[in-house]
Amino acid sequence: MKVLGQHDDHHRTIKLPSSSPAHTLSYPEKLRAWQALQAWLSVKQHLA
């Protein structure tokens, strides 16, 4: 990701679906994206 520059490899990026009606995804696609965030948060909670 260009915004992070040299620090890009130190961060995990999880792309979430847009809430814009112009950018529509099927429910299963949105569900997979949100489940990725759920999994990441679960790992973070166990590490805390």
Short mmCIF file of C-alpha atoms in Angstrom, two decimals:
data_model
loop_
_atom_site.label_atom_id
_atom_site.label_comp_id
_atom_site.label_asym_id
_atom_site.label_seq_id
_atom_site.Cartn_x
_atom_site.Cartn_y
_atom_site.Cartn_z
CA MET A 1 0.00 0.00 0.00
CA LYS A 2 1.60 3.26 -1.13
CA VAL A 3 0.34 5.29 1.84
CA LEU A 4 2.38 3.22 4.29
CA GLY A 5 5.52 3.32 2.16
CA GLN A 6 8.43 1.46 3.74
CA HIS A 7 6.25 0.39 6.69
CA ASP A 8 3.84 -1.58 4.50
CA ASP A 9 5.29 -4.95 5.47
CA HIS A 10 4.74 -4.19 9.18
CA HIS A 11 0.95 -3.85 8.90
CA ARG A 12 -1.90 -6.13 7.89
CA THR A 13 -4.44 -4.62 5.52
CA ILE A 14 -7.93 -6.05 5.48
CA LYS A 15 -10.09 -4.71 2.66
CA LEU A 16 -13.70 -4.32 3.73
CA PRO A 17 -16.66 -3.85 1.40
CA SER A 18 -17.79 -0.34 0.66
CA SER A 19 -21.09 0.85 2.08
CA SER A 20 -21.73 2.72 -1.17
CA PRO A 21 -24.63 1.35 -3.21
CA ALA A 22 -22.56 2.09 -6.32
CA HIS A 23 -20.05 -0.58 -5.27
CA THR A 24 -22.17 -3.67 -4.84
CA LEU A 25 -20.90 -7.09 -3.85
CA SER A 26 -22.82 -10.26 -3.26
CA TYR A 27 -23.65 -11.17 0.32
CA PRO A 28 -21.16 -14.11 0.35
CA GLU A 29 -18.36 -11.78 -0.81
CA LYS A 30 -19.18 -9.25 1.91
CA LEU A 31 -19.42 -12.02 4.50
CA ARG A 32 -15.94 -13.35 3.63
CA ALA A 33 -14.47 -9.85 3.97
CA TRP A 34 -16.07 -9.25 7.37
CA GLN A 35 -15.09 -12.72 8.57
CA ALA A 36 -11.45 -11.87 7.82
CA LEU A 37 -11.75 -8.90 10.18
CA GLN A 38 -13.49 -11.05 12.79
CA ALA A 39 -10.66 -13.61 12.66
CA TRP A 40 -8.02 -10.88 12.98
CA LEU A 41 -9.79 -9.32 15.96
CA SER A 42 -10.10 -12.71 17.62
CA VAL A 43 -6.35 -13.29 17.34
CA LYS A 44 -5.61 -9.80 18.68
CA GLN A 45 -7.91 -10.40 21.66
CA HIS A 46 -6.12 -13.64 22.55
CA LEU A 47 -2.73 -11.92 22.37
CA ALA A 48 -3.77 -9.08 24.69
#
